[in-house]
Short mmCIF file of C-alpha atoms in Angstrom, two decimals:
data_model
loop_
_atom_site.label_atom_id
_atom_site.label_comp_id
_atom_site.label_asym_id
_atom_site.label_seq_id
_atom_site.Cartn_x
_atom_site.Cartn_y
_atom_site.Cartn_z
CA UNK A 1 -36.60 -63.14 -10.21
CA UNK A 2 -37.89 -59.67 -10.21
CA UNK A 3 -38.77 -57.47 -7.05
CA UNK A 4 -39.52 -53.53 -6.31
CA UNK A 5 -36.58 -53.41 -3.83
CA UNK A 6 -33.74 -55.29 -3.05
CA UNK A 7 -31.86 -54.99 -0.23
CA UNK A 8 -28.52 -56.39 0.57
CA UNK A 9 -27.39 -57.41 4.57
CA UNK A 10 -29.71 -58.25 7.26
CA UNK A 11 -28.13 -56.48 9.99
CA UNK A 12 -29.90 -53.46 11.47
CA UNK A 13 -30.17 -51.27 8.80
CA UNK A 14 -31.29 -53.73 6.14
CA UNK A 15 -33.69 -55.79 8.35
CA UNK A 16 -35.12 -52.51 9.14
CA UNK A 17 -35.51 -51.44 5.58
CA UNK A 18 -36.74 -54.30 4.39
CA UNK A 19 -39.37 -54.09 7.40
CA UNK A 20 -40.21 -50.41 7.00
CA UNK A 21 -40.34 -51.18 3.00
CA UNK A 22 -42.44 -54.01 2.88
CA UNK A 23 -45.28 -52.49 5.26
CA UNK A 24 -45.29 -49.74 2.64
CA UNK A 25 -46.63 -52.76 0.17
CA UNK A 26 -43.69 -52.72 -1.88
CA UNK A 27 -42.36 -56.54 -2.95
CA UNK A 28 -39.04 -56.76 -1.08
CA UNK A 29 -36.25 -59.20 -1.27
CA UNK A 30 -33.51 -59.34 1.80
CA UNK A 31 -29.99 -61.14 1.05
CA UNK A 32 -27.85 -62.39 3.91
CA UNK A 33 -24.95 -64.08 3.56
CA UNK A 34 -24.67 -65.80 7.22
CA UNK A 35 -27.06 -68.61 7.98
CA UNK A 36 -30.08 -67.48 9.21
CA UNK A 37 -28.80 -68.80 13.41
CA UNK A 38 -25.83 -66.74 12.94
CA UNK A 39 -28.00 -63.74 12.07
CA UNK A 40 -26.33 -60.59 14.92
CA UNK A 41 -23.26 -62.38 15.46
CA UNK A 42 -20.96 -59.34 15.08
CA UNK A 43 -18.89 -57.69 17.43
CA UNK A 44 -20.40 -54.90 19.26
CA UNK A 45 -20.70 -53.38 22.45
CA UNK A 46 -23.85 -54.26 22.69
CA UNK A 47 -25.70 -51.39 24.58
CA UNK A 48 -28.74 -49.92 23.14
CA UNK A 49 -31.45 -47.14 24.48
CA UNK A 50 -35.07 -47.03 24.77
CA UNK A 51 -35.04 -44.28 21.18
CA UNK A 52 -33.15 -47.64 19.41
CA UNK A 53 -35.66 -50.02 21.11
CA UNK A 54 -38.36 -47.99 19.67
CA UNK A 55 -36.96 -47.59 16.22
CA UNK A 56 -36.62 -51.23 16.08
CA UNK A 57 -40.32 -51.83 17.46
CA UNK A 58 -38.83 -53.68 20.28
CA UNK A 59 -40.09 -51.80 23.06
CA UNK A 60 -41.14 -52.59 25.85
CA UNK A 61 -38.30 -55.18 25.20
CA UNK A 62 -39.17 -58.38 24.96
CA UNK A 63 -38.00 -61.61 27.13
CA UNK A 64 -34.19 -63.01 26.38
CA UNK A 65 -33.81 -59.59 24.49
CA UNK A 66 -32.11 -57.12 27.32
CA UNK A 67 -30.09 -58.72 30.02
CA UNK A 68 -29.51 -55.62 31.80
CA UNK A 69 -30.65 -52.36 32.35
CA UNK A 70 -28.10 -49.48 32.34
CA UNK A 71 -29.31 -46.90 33.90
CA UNK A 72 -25.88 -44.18 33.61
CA UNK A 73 -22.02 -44.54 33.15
CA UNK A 74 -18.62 -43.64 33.34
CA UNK A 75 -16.08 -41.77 31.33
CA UNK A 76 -12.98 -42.65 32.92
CA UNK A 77 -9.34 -40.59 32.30
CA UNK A 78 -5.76 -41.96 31.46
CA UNK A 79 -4.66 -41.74 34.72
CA UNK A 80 -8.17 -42.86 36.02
CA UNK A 81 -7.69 -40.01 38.71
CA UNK A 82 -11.17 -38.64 36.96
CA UNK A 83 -14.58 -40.02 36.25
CA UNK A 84 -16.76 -38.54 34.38
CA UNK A 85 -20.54 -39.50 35.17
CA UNK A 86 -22.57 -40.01 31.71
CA UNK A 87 -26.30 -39.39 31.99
CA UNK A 88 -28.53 -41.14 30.08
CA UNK A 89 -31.91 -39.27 30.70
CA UNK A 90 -34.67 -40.49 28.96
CA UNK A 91 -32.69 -42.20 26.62
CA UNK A 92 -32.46 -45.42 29.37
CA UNK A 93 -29.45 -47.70 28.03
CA UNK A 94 -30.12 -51.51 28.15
CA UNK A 95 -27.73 -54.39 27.78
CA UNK A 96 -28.50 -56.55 24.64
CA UNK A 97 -27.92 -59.67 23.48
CA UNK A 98 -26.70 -58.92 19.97
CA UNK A 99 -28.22 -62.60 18.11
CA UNK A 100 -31.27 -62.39 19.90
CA UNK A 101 -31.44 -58.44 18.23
CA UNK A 102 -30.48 -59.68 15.04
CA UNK A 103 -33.06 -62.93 14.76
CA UNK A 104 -35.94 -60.38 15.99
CA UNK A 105 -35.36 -57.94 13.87
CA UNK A 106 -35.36 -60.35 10.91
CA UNK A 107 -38.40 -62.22 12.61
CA UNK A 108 -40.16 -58.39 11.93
CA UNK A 109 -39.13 -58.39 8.30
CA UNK A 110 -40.78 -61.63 7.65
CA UNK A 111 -43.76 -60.29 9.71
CA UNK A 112 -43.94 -57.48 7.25
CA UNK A 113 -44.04 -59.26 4.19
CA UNK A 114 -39.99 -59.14 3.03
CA UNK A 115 -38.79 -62.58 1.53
CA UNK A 116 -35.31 -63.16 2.76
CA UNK A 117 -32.74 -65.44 1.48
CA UNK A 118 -30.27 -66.50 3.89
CA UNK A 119 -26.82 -67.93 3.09
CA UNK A 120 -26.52 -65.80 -0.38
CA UNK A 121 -23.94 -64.54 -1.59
CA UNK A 122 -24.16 -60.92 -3.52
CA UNK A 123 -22.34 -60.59 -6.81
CA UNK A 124 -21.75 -57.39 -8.92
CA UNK A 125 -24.65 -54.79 -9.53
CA UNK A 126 -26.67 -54.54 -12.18
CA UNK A 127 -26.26 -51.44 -14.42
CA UNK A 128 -28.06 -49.91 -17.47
CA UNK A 129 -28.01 -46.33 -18.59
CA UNK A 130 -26.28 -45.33 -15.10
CA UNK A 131 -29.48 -46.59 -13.15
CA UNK A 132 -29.52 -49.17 -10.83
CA UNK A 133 -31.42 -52.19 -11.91
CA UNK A 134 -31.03 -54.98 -9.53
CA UNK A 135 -27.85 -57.51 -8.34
CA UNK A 136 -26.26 -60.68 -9.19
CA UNK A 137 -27.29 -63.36 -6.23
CA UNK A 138 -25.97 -66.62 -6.23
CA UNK A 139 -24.32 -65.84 -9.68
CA UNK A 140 -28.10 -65.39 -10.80
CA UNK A 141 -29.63 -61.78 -11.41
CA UNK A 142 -32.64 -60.38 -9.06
CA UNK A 143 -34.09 -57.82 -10.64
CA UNK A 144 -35.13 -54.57 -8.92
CA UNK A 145 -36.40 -50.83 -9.08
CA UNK A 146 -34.09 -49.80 -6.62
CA UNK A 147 -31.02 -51.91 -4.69
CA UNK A 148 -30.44 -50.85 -0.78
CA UNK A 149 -26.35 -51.51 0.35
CA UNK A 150 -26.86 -52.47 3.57
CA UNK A 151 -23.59 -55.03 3.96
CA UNK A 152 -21.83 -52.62 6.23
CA UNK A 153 -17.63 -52.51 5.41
CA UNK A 154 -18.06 -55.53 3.19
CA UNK A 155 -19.89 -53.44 0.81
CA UNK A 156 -16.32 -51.11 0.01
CA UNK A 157 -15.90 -53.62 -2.50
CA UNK A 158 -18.21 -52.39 -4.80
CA UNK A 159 -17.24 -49.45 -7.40
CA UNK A 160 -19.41 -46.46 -6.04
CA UNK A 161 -19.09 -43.81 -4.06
CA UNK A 162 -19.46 -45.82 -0.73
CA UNK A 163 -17.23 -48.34 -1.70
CA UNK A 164 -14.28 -46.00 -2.03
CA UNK A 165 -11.90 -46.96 0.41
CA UNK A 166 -11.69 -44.77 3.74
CA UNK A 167 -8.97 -43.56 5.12
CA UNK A 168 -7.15 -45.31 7.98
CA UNK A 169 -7.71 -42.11 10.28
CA UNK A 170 -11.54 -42.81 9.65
CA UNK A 171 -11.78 -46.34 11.21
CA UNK A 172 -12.30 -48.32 14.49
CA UNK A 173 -10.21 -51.77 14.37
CA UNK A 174 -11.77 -53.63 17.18
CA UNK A 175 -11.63 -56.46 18.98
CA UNK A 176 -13.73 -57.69 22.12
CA UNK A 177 -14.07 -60.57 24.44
CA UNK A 178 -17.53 -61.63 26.36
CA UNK A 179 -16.07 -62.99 29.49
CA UNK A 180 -17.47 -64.01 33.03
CA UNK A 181 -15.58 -62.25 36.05
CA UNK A 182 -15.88 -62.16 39.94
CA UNK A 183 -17.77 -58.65 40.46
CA UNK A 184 -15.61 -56.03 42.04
CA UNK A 185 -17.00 -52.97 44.93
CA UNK A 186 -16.01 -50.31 42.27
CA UNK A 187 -18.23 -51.85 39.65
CA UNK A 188 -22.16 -50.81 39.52
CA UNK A 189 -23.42 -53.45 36.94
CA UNK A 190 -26.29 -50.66 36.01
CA UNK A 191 -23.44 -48.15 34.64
CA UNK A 192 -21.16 -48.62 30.87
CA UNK A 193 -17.54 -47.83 32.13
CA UNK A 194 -15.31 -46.32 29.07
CA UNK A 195 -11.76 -45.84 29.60
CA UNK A 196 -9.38 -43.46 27.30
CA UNK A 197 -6.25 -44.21 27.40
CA UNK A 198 -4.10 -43.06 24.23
CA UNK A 199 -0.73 -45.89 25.55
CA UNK A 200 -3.39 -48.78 25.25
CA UNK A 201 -5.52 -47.66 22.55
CA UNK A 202 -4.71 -44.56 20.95
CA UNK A 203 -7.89 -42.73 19.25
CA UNK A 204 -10.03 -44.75 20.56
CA UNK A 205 -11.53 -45.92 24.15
CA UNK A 206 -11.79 -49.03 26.16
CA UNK A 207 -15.11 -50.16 26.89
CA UNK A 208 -16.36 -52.31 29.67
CA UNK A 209 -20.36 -53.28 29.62
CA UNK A 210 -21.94 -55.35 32.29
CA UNK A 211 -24.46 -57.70 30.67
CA UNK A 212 -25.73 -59.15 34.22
CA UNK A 213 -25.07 -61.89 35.99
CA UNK A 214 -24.53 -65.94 35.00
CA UNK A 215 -23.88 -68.11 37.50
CA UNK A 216 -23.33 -65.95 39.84
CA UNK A 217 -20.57 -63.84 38.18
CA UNK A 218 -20.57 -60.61 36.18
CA UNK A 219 -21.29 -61.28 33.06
CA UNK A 220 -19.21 -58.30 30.62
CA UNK A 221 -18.94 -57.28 27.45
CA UNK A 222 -15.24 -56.42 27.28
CA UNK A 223 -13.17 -54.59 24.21
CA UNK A 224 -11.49 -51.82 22.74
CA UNK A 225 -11.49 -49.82 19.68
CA UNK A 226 -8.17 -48.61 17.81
CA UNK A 227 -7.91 -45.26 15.42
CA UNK A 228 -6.85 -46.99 11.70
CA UNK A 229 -3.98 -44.81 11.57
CA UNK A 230 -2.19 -46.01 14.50
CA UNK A 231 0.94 -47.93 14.26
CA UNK A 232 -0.65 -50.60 16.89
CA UNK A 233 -3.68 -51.16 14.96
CA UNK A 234 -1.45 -52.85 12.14
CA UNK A 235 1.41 -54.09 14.00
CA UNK A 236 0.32 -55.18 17.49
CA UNK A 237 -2.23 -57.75 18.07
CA UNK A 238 -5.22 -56.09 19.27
CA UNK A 239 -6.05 -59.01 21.97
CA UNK A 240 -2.30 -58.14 23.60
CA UNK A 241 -3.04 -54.18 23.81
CA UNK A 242 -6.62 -55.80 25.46
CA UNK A 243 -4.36 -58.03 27.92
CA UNK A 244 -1.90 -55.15 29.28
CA UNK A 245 -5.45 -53.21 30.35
CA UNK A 246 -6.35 -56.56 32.04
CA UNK A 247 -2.93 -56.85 33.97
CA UNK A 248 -3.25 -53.02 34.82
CA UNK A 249 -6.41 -53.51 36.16
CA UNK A 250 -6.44 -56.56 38.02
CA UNK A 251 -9.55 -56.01 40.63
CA UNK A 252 -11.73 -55.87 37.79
CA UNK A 253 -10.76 -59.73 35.88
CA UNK A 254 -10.80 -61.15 39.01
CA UNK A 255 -10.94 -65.31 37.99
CA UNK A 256 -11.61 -63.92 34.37
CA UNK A 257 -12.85 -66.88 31.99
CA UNK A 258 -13.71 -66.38 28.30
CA UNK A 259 -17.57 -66.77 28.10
CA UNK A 260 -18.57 -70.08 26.19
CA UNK A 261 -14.94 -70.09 24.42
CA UNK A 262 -15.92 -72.77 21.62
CA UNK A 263 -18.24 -70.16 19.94
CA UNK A 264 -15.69 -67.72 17.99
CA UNK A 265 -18.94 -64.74 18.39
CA UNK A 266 -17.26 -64.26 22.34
CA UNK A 267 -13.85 -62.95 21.29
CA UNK A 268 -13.65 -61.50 17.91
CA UNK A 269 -12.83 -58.28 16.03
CA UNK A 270 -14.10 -55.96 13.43
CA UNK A 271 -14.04 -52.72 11.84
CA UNK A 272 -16.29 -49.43 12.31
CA UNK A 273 -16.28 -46.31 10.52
CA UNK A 274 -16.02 -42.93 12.24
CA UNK A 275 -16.28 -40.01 10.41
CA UNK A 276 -19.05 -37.79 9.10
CA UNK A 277 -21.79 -39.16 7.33
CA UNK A 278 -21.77 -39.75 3.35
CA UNK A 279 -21.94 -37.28 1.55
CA UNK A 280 -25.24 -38.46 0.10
CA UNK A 281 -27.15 -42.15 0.67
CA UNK A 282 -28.70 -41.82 -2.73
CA UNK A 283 -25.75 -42.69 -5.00
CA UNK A 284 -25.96 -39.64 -7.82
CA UNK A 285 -24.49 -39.73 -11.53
CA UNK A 286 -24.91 -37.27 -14.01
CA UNK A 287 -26.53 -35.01 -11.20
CA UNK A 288 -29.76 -37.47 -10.69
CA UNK A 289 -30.38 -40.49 -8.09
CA UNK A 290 -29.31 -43.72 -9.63
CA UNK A 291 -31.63 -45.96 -7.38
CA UNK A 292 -28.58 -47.28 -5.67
CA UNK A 293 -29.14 -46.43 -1.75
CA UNK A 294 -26.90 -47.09 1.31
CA UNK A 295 -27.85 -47.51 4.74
CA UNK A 296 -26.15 -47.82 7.71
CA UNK A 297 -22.27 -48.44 8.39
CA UNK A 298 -21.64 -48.21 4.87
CA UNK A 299 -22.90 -44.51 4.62
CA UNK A 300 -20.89 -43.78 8.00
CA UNK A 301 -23.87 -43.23 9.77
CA UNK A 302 -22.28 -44.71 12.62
CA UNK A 303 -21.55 -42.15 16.28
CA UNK A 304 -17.82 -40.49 15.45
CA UNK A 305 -17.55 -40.24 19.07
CA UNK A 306 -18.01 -43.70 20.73
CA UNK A 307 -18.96 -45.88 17.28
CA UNK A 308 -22.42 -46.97 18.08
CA UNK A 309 -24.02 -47.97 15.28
CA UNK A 310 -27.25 -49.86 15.92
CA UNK A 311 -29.66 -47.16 16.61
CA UNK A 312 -28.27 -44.77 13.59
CA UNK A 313 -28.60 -47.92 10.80
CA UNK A 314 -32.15 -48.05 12.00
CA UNK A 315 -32.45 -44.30 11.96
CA UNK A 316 -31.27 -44.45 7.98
CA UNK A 317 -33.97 -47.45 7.52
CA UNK A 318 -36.68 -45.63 8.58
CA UNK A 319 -35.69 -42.02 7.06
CA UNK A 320 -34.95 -44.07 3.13
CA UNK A 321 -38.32 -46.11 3.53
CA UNK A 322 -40.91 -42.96 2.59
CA UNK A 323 -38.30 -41.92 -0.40
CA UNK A 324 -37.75 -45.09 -2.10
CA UNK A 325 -41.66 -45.75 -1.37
CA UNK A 326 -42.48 -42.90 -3.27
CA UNK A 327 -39.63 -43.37 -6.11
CA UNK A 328 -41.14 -47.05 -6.69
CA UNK A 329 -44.85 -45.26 -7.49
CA UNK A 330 -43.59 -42.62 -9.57
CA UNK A 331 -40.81 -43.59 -11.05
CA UNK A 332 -39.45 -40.10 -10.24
CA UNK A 333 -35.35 -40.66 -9.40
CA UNK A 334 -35.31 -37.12 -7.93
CA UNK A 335 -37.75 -38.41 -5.33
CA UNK A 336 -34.64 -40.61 -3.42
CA UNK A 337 -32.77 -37.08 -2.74
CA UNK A 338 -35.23 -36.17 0.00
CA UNK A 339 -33.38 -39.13 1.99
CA UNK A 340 -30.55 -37.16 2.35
CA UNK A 341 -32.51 -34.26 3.13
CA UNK A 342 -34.23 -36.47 5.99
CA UNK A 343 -31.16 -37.69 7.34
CA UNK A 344 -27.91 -35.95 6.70
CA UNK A 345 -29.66 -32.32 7.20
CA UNK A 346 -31.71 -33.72 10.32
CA UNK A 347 -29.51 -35.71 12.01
CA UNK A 348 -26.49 -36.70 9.82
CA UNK A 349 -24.77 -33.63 9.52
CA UNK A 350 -25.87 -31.40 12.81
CA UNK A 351 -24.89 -34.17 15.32
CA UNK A 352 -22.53 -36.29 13.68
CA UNK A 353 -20.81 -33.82 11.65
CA UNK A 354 -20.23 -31.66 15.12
CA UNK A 355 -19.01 -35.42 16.95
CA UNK A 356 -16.66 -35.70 14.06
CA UNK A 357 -14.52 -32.53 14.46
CA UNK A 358 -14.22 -33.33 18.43
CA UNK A 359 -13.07 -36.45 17.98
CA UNK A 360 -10.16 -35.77 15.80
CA UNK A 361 -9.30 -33.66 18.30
CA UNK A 362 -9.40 -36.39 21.29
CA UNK A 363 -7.92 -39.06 19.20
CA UNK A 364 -5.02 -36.48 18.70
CA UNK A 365 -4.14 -35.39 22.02
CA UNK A 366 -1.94 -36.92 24.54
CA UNK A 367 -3.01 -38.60 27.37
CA UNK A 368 -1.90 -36.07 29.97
CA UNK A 369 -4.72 -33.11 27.45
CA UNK A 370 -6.87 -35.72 28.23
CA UNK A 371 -6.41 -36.15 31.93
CA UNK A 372 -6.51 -32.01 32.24
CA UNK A 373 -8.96 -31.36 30.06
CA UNK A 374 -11.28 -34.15 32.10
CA UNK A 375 -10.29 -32.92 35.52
CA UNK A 376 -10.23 -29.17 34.51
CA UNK A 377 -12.94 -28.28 32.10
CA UNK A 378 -15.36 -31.23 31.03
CA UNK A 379 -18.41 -32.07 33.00
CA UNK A 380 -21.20 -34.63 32.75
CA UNK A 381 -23.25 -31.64 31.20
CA UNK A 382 -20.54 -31.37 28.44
CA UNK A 383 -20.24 -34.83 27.56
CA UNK A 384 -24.18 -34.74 27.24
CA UNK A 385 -23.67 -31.97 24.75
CA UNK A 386 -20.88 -33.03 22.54
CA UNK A 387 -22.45 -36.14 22.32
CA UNK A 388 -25.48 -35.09 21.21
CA UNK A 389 -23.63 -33.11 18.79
CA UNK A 390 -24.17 -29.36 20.58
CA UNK A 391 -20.17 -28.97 20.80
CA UNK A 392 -18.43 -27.20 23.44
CA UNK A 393 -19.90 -23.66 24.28
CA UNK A 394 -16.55 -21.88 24.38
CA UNK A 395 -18.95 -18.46 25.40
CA UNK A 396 -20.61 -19.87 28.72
CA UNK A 397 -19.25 -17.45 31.35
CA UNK A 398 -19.21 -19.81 33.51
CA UNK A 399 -16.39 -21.78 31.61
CA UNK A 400 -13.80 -18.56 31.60
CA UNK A 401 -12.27 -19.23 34.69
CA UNK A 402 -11.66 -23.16 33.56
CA UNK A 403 -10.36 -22.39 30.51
CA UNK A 404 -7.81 -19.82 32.28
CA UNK A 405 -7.40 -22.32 34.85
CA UNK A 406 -6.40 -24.76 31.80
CA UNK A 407 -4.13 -22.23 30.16
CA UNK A 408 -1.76 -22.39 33.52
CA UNK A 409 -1.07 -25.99 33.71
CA UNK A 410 1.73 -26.22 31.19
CA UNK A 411 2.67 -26.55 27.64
CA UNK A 412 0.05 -29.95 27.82
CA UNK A 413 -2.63 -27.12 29.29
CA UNK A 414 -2.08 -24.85 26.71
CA UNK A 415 -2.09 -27.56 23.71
CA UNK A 416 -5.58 -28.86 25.19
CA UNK A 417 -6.90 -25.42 25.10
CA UNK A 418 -5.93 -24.65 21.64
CA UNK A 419 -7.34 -28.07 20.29
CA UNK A 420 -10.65 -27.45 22.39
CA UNK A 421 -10.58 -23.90 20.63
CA UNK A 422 -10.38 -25.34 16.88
CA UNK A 423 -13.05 -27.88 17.75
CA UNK A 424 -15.07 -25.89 18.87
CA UNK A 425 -14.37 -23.00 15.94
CA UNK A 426 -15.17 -26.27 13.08
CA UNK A 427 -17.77 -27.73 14.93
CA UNK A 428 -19.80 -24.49 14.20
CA UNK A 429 -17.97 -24.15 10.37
CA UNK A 430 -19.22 -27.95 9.91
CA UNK A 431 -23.17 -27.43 11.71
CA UNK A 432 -23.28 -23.87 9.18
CA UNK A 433 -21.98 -26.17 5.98
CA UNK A 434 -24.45 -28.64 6.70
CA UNK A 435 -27.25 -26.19 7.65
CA UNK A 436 -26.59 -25.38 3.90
CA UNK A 437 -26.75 -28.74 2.61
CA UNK A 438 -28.06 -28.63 -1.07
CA UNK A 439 -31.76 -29.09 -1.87
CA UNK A 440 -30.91 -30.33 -5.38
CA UNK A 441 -27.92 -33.53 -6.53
CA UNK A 442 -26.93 -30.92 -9.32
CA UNK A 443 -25.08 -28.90 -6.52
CA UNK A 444 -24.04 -31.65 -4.41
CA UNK A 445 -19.98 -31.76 -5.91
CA UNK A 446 -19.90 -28.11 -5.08
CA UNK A 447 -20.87 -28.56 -1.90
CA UNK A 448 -18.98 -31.82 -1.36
CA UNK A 449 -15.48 -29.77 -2.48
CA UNK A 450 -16.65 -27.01 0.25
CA UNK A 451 -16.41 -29.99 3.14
CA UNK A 452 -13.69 -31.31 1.94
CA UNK A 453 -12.14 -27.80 2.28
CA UNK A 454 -13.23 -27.46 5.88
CA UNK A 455 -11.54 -30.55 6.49
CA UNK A 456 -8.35 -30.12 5.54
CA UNK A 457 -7.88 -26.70 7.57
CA UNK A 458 -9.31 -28.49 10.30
CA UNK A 459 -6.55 -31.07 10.39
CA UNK A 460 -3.75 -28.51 9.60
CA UNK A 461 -4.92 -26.62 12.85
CA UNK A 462 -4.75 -29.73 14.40
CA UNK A 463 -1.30 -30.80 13.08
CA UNK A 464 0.67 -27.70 14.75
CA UNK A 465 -0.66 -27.77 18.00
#
């Protein structure tokens, strides 16, 4: 079996490719391994906005997609003495249903001309002459021009660049529950509510996402995400650290049931990357494009901040689709590079290399930097920017008389304001690196070895605060 493009995992970013690629007239072949029912059965929070709607040419939304319509939210402290409104804008959040996403956005593919091939398993790649020339399926080859990786962490078992292994520090171990409660007075079901909390879940957040009603009670999207490099993300059980929230927080699991408890989807875990982007999604040997391209959580694309993923995978579909397009007609290799130069100059190295320095500076600090830094300095309008990927503007006048205000409450004060200062001092190292991000593969080690650099100061900063 032969084919221009194959692409491996029908999640977001590979149903999206395989969309995108196939309504350039290009002969594409998806591989899934799940059944084609059990297609968006992963854990997620399952929030999306009307800019991921739109990528995935699901908007206006149709019926049985969004359940709920989220209209702001919450950013709740340790001490939950501070809340932090988060404004959406234009970018309206909805509530999902994460199957009904998945069998849509496989429904398009079809649409568009891809053949998929549910229930597959994918074998090793296909070398010759360090190019890319298809994949084993079903211990039978498929032969192809170029091979998208769009398996998310399964695909660190291949031997390439994206399939080295990250480092604990680098990973959200989740685990989340879809559960029906009694609705509490403090609850607006049109807001997202994340906790921090560093006793619970250190370096990462608690989440808690109404998905409507059923039956007359709240129907939530419940879970929490723990930094890899945690003691309790190896040696506690993730659904006990989930519990003591519950039992601290009693008025808001109210007659708490598991929703639909037979079906394994409603209370499972998983793992999400969080760090900076790849440093390219064209694999490159011998300074050239092999015709090996990733997509989605496998090239980290994924929000280093709170670990969304959905709307970035898309994001990588659509910015590979021209590239590879353009590669299959010409048979020019150096054509893939503009990918990178699409995404990681655009959007994967401005915004998610900036998110990436601040949060390895919230996932390091205590609970009580949190809770000063929250009731102190941070405001809705600087959550909107570091999430975006602006940073903190340490040179606002405005902000002086925080920041002093900061330096006087303690030794906690003064470690807060010192790890705001070297976030904010990267953030602008990392946005300059990436502003400088190489227009040709030949230079792409050099520049790699210059980020890595960064890096590494970075976390020495870090590490004697």
């Amino acid at each position: 079996m032969e084919c221009d493009v194959l692409v491996l995992g029908a999640g977001p970013a590979g149903s999206c490719a395989a969309r995108f690629l196939a309504e350039k007239n290009l002969n594409v072949i998806l591989v899934e391994q799940h059944k084609r029912k059990d297609v968006g059965k992963k854990v997620c929070g399952e929030g999306l906005t009307t800019i991921g709607l739109k990528r995935a040419g699901l908007y206006p939304p149709p019926k049985g997609l969004c359940s709920q319509y989220l209209s702001s939210g919450q950013l709740i402290s340790p001490n939950k003495q501070t809340r932090i409104p988060l404004i959406f804008g234009q970018k309206d959040g909805y509530a999902i249903d994460r199957n009904v996403f998945g069998q849509l956005l496989i429904q398009k593919a079809e649409q568009a001309g891809a053949k998929i091939l549910f229930d597959s398993t994918a074998g090793d790649l296909i070398w010759e002459n360090s190019k890319i020339h298809g994949a084993v399926i079903n211990e039978k080859p498929i032969y192809a021009k170029a091979v998208i990786v769009a398996t998310g962490m399964s695909a660190f078992r291949f031997k390439t660049p994206a399939g080295q292994s990250l480092a604990n520090k680098d990973v959200y171990v989740c685990y989340r529950e879809r559960i029906l409660v009694d609705k509490h007075e403090s609850i607006n079901p049109e807001h997202a509510y994340i906790y921090l909390n560093q006793r619970i879940c250190p370096g990462g957040y608690i989440w808690y996402f109404p998905l409507g009603f059923k039956d007359n009670k709240l129907f939530v999207n419940f879970g929490l995400g723990v930094q890899g490099s945690k003691p309790e993300a190896k040696n506690t059980s993730l659904k006990e650290l989930l519990d003591r929230f519950r039992k601290d927080n009693p008025e808001l699991f109210k007659n708490y049931e598991l929703f639909n408890a037979s079906d394994s989807f409603n209370a499972s875990g998983g793992i999400v990357p969080i760090r900076h982007v790849l440093e390219s999604l064209a694999d490159v040997k011998e300074n050239e494009p092999t015709g090996l391209i990733y997509a989605g959580d496998v090239g980290s694309t994924v929000d280093p901040i709170h670990g969304g993923g959905m709307r970035y995978s898309m994001d990588s579909a659509f910015y590979l689709a021209e590239p590879v397009a353009e590669f299959i007609k010409t048979k020019d290799y150096s054509k893939l590079w503009q990918y990178n130069l699409d995404y990681i100059k655009n959007l994967g190295g401005s915004k998610q290399g900036a998110e990436y320095i601040f949060s390895r500076a919230l996932q390091t600090a205590s609970d009580e930097e949190i809770n000063l830094l929250m009731k102190i300095v941070l405001d809705s309008t600087d959550i909107e920017a570091l999430i975006s990927g602006q940073g903190y503007n340490f040179e606002k006048a405005k902000i002086l008389g925080k920041l002093a205000k900061l330096a006087l409450a303690g030794s906690e004060g003064r470690k807060a304001l010192h790890r705001l200062f070297w976030a904010y001092s990267f953030s602008k190292k990392i946005k300059k690196l990436y502003a400088d991000y190489p227009a040709e593969p030949k230079h792409l080690d050099a520049w790699s070895q210059k980020l890595c650099s960064l890096l590494s100061d970075y976390q020495q900063k870090l590490s004697k605060i």
